[in-house]
Short mmCIF file of C-alpha atoms in Angstrom, two decimals:
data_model
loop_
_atom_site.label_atom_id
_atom_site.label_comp_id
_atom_site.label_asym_id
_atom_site.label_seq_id
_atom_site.Cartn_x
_atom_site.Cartn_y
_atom_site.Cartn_z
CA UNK A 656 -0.83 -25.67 -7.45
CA UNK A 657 1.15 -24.79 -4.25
CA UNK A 658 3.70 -22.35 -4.48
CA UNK A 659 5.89 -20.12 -2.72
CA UNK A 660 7.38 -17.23 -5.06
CA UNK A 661 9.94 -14.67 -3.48
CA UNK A 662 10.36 -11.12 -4.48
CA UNK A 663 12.01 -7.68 -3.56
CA UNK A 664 15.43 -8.66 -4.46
CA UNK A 665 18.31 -6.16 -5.39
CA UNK A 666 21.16 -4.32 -5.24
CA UNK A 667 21.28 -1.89 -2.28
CA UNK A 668 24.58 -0.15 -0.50
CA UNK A 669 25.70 -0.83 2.90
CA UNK A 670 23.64 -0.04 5.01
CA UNK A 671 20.81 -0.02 2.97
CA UNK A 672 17.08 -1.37 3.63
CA UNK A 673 15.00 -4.27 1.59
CA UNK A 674 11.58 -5.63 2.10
CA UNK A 675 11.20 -9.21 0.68
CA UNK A 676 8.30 -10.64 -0.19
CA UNK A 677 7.11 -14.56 -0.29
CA UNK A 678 3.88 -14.80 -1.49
CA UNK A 679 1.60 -18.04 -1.26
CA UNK A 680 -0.68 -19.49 -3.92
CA UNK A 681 -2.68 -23.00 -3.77
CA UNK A 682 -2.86 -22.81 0.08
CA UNK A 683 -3.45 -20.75 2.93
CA UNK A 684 -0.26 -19.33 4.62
CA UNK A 685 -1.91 -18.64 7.84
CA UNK A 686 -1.63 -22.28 8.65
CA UNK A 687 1.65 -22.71 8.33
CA UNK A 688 4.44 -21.51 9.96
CA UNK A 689 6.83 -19.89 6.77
CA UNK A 690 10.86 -19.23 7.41
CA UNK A 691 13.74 -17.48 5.53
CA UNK A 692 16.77 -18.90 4.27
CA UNK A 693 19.57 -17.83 2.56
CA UNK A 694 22.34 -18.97 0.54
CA UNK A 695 25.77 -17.09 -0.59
CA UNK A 696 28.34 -18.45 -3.39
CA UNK A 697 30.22 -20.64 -2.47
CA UNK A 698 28.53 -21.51 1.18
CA UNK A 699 25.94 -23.96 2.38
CA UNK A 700 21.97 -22.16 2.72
CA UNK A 701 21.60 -21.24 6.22
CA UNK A 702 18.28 -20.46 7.98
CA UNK A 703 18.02 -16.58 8.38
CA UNK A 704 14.43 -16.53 10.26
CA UNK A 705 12.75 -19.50 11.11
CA UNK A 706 11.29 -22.11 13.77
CA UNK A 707 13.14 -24.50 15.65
CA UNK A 708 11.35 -28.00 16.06
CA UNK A 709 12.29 -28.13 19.95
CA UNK A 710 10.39 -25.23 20.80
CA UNK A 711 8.42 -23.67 17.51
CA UNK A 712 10.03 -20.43 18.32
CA UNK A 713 11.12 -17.77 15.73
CA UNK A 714 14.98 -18.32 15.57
CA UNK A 715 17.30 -15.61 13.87
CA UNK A 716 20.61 -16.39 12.42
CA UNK A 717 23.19 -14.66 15.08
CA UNK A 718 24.79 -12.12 12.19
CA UNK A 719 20.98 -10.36 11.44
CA UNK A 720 19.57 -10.38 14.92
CA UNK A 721 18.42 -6.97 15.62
CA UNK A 722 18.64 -5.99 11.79
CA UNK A 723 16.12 -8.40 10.18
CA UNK A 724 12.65 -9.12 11.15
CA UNK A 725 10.19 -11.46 10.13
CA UNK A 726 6.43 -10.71 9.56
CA UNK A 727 3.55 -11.67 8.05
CA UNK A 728 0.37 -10.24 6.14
CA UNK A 729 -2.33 -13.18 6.41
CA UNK A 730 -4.63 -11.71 4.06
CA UNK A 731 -2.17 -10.92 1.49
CA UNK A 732 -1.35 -14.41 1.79
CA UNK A 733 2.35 -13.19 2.59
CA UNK A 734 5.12 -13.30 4.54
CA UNK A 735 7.89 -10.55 4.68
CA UNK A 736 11.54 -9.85 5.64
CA UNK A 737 12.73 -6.54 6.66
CA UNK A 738 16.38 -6.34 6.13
CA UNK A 739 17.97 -2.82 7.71
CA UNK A 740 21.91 -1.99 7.95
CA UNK A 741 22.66 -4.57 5.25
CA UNK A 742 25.84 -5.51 5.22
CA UNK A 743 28.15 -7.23 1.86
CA UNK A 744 27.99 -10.47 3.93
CA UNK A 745 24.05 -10.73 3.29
CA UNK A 746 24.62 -10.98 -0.26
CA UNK A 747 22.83 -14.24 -1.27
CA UNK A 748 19.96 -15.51 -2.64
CA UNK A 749 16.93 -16.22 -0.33
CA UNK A 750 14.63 -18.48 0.10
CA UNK A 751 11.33 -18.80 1.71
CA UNK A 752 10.02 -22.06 2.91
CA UNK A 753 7.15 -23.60 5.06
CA UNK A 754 9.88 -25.90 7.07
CA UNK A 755 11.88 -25.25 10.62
CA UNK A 756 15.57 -24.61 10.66
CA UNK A 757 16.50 -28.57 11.64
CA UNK A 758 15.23 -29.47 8.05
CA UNK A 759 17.14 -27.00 6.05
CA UNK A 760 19.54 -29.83 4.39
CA UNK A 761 16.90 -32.45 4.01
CA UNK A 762 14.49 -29.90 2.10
CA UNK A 763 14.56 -30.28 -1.46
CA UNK A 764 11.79 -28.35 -2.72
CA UNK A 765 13.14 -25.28 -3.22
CA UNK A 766 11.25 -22.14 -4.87
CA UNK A 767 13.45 -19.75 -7.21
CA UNK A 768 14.47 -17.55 -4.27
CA UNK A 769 15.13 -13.62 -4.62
CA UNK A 770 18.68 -12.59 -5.16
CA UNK A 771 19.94 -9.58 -3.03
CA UNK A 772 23.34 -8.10 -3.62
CA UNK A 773 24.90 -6.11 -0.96
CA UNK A 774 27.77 -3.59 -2.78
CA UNK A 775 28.73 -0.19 -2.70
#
């Protein structure tokens, strides 16, 4: 069975650090190009890290640039985000998927996702 599962959720303080985790099963990641996306209460999901169709490049949402990074272990079968100087405004719960930014609102398969909570 494919899946993508998410992990290293939590509650951190401003300014805090997280490492998530999106691990693969049923498939090999290295194949595919895997991005992060994110969605708060009350607000459409948004693509945090992830590849624009036009050019395949790694795009960062504007608010983490410089703060998040996006990286992968192939033979964990993982992919990881590294979220430094977190701020209450990255509260949401994230999502990992194998799909560029353009197709964020057409995607529908959706994994649990990996709540983090930004609070002091």
């Amino acid at each position: 069975q494919i899946r993508l599962v998410e992990s290293g959720g939590g509650l951190v303080q401003p300014g805090g650090s997280l490492r998530l985790s999106c691990a693969a099963s049923g498939f090999t990641l290295g194949d595919y190009t895997i991005g992060w996306f994110r969605q708060a209460p009350g607000k459409e999901r948004e693509g945090v890290a992830c590849t624009t169709i036009s050019d395949g490049k790694m795009k960062y949402l504007d608010s983490v640039k410089g703060r998040f990074t996006i990286s992968r272990d192939n033979a964990k079968n993982t992919v990881f985000l590294q979220m430094n100087s977190l701020k209450p405004e990255d509260t949401a719960v994230y999502y990992c998927a194998g799909i560029p930014c353009e197709l964020i609102n057409t995607f529908s398969h959706w994994s649990q996702g990996t709540q983090v909570t930004v609070s002091s």
